[in-house]
GROMACS .gro file of C-alpha atoms in nm:
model
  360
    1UNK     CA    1 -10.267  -8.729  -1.115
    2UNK     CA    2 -10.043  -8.849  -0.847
    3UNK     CA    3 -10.088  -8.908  -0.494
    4UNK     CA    4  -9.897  -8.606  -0.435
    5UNK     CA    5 -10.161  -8.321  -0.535
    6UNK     CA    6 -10.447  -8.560  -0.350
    7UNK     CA    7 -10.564  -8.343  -0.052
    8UNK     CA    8 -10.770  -8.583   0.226
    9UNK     CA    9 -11.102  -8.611   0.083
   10UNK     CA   10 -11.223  -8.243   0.220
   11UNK     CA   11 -10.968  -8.249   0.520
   12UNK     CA   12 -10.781  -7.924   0.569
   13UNK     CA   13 -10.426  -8.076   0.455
   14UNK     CA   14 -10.165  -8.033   0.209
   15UNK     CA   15  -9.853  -7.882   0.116
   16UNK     CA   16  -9.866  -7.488   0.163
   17UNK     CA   17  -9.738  -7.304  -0.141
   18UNK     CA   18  -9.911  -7.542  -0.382
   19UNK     CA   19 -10.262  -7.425  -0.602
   20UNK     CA   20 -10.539  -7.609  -0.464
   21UNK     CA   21 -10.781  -7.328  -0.497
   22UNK     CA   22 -11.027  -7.506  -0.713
   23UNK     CA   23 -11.027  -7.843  -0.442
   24UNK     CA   24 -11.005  -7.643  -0.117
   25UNK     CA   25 -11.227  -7.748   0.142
   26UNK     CA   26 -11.387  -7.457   0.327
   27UNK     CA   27 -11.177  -7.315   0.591
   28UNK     CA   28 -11.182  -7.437   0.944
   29UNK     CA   29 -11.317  -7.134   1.205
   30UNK     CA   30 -11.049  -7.111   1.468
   31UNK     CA   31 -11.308  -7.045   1.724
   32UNK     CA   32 -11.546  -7.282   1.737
   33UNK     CA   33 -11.901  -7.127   1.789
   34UNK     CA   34 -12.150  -7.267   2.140
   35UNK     CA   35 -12.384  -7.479   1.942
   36UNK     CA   36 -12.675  -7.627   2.100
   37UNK     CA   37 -12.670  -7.938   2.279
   38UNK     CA   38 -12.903  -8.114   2.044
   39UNK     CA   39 -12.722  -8.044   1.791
   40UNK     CA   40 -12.375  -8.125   1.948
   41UNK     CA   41 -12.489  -8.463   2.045
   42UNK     CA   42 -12.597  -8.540   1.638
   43UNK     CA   43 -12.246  -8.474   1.571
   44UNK     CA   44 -12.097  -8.688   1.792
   45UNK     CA   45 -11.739  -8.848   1.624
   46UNK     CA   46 -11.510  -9.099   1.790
   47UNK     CA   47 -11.143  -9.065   1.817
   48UNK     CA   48 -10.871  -9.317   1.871
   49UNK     CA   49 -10.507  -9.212   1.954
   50UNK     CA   50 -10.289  -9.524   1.904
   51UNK     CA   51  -9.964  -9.422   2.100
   52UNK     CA   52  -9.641  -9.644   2.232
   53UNK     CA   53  -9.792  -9.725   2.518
   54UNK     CA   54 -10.152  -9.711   2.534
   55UNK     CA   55 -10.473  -9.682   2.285
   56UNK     CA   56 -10.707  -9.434   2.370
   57UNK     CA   57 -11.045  -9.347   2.187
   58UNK     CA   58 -11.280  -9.108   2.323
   59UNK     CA   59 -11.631  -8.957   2.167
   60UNK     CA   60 -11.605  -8.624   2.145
   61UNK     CA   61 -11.919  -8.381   2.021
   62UNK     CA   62 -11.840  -8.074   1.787
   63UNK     CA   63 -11.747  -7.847   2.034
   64UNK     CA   64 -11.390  -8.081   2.117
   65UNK     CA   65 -11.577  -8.193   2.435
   66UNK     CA   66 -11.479  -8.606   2.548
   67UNK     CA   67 -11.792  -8.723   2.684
   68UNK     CA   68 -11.686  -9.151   2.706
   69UNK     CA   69 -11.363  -9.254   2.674
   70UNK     CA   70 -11.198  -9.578   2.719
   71UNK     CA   71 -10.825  -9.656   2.727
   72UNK     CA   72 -10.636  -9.974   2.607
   73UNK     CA   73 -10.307 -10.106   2.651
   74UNK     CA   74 -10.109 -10.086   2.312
   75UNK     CA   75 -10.016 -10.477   2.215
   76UNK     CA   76  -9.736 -10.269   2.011
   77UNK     CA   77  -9.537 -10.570   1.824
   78UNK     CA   78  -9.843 -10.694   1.691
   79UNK     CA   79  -9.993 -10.482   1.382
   80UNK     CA   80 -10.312 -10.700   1.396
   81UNK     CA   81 -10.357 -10.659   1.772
   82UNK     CA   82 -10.388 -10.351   1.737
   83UNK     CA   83 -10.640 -10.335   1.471
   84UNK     CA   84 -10.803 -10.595   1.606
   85UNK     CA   85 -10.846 -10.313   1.927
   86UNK     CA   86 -10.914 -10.026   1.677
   87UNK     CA   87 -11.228 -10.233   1.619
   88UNK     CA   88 -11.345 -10.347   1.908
   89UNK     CA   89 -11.325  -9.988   2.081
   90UNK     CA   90 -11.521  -9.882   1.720
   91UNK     CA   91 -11.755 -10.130   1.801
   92UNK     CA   92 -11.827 -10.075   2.202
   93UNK     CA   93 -11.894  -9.654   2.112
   94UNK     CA   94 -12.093  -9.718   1.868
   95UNK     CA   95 -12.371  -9.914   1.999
   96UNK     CA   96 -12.381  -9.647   2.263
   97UNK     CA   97 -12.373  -9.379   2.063
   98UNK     CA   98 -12.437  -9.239   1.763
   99UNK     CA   99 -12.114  -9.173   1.598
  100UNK     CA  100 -12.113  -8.955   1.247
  101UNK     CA  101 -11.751  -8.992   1.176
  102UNK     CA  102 -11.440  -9.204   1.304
  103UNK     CA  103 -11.096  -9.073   1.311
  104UNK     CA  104 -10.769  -9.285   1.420
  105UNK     CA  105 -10.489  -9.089   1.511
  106UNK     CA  106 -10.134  -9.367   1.438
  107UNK     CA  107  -9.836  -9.367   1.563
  108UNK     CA  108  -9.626  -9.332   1.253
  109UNK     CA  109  -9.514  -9.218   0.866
  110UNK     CA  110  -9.857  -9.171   0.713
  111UNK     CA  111  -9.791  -9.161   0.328
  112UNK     CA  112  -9.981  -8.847   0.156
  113UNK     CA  113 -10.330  -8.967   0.103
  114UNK     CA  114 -10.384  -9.091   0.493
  115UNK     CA  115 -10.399  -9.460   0.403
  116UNK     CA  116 -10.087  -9.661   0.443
  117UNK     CA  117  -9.863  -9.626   0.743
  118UNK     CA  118  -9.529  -9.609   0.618
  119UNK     CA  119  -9.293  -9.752   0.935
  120UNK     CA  120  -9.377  -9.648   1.311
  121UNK     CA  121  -9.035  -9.656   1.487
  122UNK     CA  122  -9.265  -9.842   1.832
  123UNK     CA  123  -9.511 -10.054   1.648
  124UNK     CA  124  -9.523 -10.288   1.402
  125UNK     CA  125  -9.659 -10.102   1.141
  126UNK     CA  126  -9.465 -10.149   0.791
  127UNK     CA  127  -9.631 -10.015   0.455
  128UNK     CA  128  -9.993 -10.121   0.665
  129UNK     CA  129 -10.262 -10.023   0.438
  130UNK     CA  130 -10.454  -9.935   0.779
  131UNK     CA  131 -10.770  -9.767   0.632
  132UNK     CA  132 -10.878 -10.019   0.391
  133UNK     CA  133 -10.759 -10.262   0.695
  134UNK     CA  134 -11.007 -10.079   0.920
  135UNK     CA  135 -11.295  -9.982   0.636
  136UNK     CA  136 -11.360 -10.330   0.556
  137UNK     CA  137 -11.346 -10.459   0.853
  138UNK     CA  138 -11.581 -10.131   0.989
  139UNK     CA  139 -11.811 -10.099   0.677
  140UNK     CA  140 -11.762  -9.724   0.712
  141UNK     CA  141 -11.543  -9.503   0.625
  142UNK     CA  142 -11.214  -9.404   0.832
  143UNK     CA  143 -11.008  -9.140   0.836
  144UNK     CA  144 -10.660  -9.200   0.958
  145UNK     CA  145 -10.445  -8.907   1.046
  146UNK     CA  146 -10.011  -8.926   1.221
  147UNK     CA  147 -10.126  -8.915   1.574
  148UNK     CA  148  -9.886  -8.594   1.636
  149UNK     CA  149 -10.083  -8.428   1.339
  150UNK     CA  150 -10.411  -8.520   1.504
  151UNK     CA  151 -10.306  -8.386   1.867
  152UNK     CA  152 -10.163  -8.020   1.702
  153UNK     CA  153 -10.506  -8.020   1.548
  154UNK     CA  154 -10.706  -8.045   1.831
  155UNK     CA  155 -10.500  -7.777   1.970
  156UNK     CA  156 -10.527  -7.569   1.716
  157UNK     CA  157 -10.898  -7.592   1.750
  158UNK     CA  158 -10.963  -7.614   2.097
  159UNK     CA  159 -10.662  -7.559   2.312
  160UNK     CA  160 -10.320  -7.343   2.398
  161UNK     CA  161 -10.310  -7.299   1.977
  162UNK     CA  162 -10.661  -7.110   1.950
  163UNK     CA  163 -10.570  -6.792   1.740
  164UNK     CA  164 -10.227  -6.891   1.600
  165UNK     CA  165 -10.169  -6.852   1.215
  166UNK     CA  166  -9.833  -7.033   1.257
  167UNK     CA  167  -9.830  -7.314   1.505
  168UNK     CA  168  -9.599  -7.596   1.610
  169UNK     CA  169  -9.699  -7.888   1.868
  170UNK     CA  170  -9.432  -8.131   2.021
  171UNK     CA  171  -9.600  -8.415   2.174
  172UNK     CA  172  -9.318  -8.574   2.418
  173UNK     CA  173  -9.426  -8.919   2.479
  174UNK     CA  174  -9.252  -9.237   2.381
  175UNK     CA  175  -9.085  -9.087   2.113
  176UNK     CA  176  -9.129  -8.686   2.039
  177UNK     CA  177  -9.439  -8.606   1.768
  178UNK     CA  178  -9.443  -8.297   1.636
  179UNK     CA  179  -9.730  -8.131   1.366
  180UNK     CA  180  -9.737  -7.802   1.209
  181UNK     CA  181 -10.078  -7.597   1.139
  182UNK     CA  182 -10.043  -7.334   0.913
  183UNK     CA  183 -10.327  -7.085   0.825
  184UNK     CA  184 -10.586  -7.348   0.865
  185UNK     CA  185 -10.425  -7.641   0.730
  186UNK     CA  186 -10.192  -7.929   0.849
  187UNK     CA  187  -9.850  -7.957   0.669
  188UNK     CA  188  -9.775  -8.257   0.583
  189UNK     CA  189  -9.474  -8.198   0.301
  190UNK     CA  190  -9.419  -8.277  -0.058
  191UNK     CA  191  -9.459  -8.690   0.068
  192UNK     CA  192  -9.694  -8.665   0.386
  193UNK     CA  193  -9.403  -8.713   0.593
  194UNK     CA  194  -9.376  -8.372   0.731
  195UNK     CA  195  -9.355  -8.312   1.114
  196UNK     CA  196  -9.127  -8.587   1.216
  197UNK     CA  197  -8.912  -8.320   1.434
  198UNK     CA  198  -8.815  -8.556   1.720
  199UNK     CA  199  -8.561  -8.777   1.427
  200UNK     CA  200  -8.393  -8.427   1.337
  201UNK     CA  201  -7.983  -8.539   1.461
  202UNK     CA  202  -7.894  -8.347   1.699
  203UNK     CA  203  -7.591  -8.534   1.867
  204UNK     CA  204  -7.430  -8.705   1.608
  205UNK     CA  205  -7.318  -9.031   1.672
  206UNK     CA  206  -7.496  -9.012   1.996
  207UNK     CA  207  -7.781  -9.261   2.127
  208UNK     CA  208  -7.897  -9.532   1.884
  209UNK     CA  209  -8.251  -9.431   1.775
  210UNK     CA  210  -8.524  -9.665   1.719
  211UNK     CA  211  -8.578  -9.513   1.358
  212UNK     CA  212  -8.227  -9.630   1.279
  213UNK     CA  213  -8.017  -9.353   1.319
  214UNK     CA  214  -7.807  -9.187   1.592
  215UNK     CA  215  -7.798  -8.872   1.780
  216UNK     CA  216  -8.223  -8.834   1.725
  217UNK     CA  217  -8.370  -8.570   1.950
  218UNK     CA  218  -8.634  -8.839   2.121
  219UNK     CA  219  -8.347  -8.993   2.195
  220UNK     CA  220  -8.252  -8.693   2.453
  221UNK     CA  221  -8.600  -8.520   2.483
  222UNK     CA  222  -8.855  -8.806   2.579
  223UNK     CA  223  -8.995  -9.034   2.758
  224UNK     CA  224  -8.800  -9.338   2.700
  225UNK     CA  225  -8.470  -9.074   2.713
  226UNK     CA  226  -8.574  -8.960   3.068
  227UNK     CA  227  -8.640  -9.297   3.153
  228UNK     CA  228  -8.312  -9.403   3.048
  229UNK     CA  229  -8.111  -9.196   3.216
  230UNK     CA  230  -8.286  -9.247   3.553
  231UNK     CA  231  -8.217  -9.614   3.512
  232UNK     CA  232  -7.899  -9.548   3.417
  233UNK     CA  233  -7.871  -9.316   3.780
  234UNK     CA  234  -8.046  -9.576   3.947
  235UNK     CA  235  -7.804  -9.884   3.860
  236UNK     CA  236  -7.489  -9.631   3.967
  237UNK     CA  237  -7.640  -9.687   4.308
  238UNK     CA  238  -7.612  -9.313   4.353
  239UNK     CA  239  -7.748  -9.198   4.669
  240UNK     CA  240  -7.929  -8.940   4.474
  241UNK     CA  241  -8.164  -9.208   4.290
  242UNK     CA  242  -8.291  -9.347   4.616
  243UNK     CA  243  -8.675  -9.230   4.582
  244UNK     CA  244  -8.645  -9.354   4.239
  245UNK     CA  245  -8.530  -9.702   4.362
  246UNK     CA  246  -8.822  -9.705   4.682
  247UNK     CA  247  -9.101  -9.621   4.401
  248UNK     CA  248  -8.985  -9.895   4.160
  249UNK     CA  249  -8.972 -10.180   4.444
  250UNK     CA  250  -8.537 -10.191   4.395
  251UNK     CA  251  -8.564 -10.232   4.025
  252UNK     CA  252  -8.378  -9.995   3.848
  253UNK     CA  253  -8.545 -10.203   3.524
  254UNK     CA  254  -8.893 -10.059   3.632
  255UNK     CA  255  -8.796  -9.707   3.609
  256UNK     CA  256  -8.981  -9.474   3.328
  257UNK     CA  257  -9.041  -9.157   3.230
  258UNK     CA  258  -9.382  -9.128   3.372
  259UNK     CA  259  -9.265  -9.254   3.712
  260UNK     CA  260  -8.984  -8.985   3.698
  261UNK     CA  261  -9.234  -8.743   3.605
  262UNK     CA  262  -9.428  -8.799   3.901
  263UNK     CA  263  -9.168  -8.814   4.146
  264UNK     CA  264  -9.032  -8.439   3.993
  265UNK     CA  265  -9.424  -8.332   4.073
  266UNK     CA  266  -9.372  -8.485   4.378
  267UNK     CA  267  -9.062  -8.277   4.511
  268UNK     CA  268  -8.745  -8.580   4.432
  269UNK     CA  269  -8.456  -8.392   4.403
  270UNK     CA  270  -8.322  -8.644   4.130
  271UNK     CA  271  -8.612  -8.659   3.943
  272UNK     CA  272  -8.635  -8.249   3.906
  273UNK     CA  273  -8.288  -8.306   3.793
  274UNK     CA  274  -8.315  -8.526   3.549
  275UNK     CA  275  -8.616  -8.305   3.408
  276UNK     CA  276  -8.391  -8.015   3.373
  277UNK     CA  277  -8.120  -8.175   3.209
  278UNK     CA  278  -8.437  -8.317   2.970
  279UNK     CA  279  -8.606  -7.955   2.924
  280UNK     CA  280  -8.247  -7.774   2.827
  281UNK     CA  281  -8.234  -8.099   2.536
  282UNK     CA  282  -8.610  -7.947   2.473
  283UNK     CA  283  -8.557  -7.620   2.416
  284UNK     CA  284  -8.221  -7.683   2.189
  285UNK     CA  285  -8.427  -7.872   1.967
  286UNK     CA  286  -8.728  -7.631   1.937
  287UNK     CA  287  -8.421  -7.316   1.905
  288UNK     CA  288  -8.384  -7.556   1.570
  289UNK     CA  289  -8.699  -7.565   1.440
  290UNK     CA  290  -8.758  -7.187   1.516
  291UNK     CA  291  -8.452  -7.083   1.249
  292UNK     CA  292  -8.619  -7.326   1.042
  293UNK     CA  293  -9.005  -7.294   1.071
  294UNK     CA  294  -9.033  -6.960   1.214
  295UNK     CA  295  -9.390  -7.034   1.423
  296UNK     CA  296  -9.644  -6.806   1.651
  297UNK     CA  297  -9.629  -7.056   1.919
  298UNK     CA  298  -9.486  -7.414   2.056
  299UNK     CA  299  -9.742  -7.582   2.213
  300UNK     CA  300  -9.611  -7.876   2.463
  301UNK     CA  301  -9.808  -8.191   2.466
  302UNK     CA  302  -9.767  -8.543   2.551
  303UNK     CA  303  -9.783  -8.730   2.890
  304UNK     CA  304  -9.409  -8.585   3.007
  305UNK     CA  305  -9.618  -8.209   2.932
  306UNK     CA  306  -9.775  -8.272   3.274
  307UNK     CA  307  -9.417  -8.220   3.455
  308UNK     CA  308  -9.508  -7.827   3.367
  309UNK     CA  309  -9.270  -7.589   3.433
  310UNK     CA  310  -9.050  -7.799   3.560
  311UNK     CA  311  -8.987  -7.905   3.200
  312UNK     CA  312  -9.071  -7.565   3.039
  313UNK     CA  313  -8.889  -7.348   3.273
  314UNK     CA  314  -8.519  -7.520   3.126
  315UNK     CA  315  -8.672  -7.556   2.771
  316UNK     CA  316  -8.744  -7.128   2.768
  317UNK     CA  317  -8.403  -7.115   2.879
  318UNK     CA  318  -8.186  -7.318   2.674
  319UNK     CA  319  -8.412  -7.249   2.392
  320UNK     CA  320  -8.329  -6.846   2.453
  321UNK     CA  321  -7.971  -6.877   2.500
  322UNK     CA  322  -8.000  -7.122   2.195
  323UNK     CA  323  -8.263  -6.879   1.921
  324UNK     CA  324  -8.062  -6.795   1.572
  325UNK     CA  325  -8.074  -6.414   1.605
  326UNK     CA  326  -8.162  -6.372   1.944
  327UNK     CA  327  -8.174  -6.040   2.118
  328UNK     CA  328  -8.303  -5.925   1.734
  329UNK     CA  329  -8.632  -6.110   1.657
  330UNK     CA  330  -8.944  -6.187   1.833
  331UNK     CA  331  -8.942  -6.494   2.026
  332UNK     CA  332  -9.213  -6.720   2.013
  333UNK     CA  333  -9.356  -6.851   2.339
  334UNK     CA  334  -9.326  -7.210   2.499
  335UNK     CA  335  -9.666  -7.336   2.621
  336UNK     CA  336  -9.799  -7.616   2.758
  337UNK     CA  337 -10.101  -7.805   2.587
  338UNK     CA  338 -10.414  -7.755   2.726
  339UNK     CA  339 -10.630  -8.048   2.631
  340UNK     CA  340 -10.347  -8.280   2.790
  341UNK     CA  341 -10.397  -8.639   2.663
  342UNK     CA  342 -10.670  -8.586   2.502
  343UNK     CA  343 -10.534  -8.379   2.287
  344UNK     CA  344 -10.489  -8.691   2.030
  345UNK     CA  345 -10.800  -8.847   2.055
  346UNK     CA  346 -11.007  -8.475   1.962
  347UNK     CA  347 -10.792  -8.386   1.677
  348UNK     CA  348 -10.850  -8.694   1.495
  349UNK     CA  349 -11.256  -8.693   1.595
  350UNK     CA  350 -11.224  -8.318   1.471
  351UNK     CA  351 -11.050  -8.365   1.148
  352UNK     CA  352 -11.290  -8.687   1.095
  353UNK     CA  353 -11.599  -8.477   1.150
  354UNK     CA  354 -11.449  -8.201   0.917
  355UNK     CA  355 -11.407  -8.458   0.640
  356UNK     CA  356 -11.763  -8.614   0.691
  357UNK     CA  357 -11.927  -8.259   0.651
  358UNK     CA  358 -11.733  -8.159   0.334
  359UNK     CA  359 -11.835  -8.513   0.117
  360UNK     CA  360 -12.241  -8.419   0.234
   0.00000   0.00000   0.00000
């Protein structure tokens, strides 16, 4: 038997279409019963979201509730730093609590069976066996889950995807994530590679992508793409960039997408600009997956999410004018995520938990 027809030991996952009535774990309930508090705090699991930028881990009970968290800075060209992290945060929860299961959402190409991470176009990572890494070191087991796959889940089962059969999640952060839940499961493709919407080409020839290719959609819809152009606005010495200039001290060099972000919140003219031009690169790219995936409902995560609708607003739009067939099918609605970033963090504690309860 190959690593192909391997579900995650008794996670929800696997490529829809295939048999695997006779290995299926018992479905997931999309709506989590109130349990009792008692009983929520014995099922406490800890989830770490290993992004770009930052690590964060949170303990979250069975209800998708964070009640500690802690937040890291992600020593990203260094693959033992950041195990090295993964273990200490590991470490610090759980001699203050009592954690059933762990769950590590990376950053990355997971092959099919959730142990190796294939390439991560920010980190280091390159064919890391990262669960044994981590199980070793840990003396328990792991479960390791893409980090975009672990944030769809946890909306899925506790956010703006509640009650969806077919549901995509973009996470727009560094790069773009993107997962797919479908009746219960995650689909992760015939190689566990599955989901990787933000290197779809859609300029070709256009920006160089850090995945090696040009014309990738991060490369137009993120935060290192929003960042980019504002420097780019910024070193033109355009009047328009000036509030970008006074928040990064003169630096055009300091400018990112999060500062952009804020500055848009804030009212800069510039900034709301350069978020439109950003949302209308959204929505082209989730027009794209619609002809190809067909879902209920995008759900909008990631740290650029919290611009709103002054991201959505342009995404509905150009995604509209955009739809294969439009005027002559139902269109399925933008949303924003509702767990923001913690939307990570309680997938992969979720998916962890589910995978503890199904080996009892």
């Amino acid at each position: 038997m190959d690593d192909r027809s391997v579900p995650l030991p008794g996670v929800p996952y696997g490529r829809a279409g295939r048999d695997r009535s006779a290995r299926r774990p018992p479905q997931v309930d999309r709506s989590p019963r109130r349990i009792p508090s008692r009983l929520a705090r014995r099922s406490l699991s800890l989830g770490v979201d290993i992004g770009g930028t930052k690590v964060a881990a949170g303990v979250v009970n069975a209800e998708g509730v964070v009640i500690d968290r802690a937040q890291r800075a992600t020593p990203a060209t260094d693959a033992a730093a950041v195990e090295e992290t993964i273990v200490a945060l590991v470490h610090e929860f759980s001699a203050a609590h009592r954690i059933l299961s762990v769950g590590i959402g990376a950053a990355g190409w997971m092959d099919l069976s959730g142990s190796t991470v294939l390439f991560s176009p920010h980190l280091a990572w390159r064919n890391e066996p990262l669960r044994a890494t981590l199980e070793a070191r840990l003396g328990r087991r792991i479960l390791v889950v893409n980090d975009a796959d672990a944030a769809g889940w946890g909306e899925y089962r506790f956010g703006a995807g509640r009650h969806v059969s077919r549901l995509a999640c973009i996470t727009l952060g560094t790069g773009i994530g993107g997962s797919l839940v479908r009746d219960g499961q995650l689909e992760r493709g015939e190689f566990g590679l599955a989901g990787e919407f933000g290197h779809q080409v859609i300029m070709p020839e256009g920006h160089r992508c850090e995945c090696g290719n040009r014309g990738c959609w991060e490369q137009y819809a993120s935060g290192n793409a929003l960042g980019r152009e504002a420097r780019g606005l910024a070193r033109a010495a355009s009047p328009l960039a000036h509030r970008l200039l006074a928040a990064a001290g003169g630096d055009p060099e300091v400018i990112t997408g999060a500062l952009v972000t804020a500055l848009a919140v804030d009212g800069d003219p510039a900034s709301r600009e350069l978020l439109e031009d950003m949302g209308r690169w959204l929505g082209i790219g989730l027009a794209n997956l619609s002809a190809a995936l067909d879902p209920g409902r995008f759900v909008i995560g990631g740290g650029l999410s919290a611009a709103g609708d002054l991201l959505l607003e342009p995404a509905r739009h150009a995604f509209a004018r955009h739809l294969t067939g439009r005027g002559f099918r139902p269109v399925a609605p933008i949303v924003a995520a509702t767990l923001g970033a913690d939307a990570g963090l309680v997938g992969a504690a979720d998916l962890a938990r589910v995978s503890a309860r199904s080996r009892r």
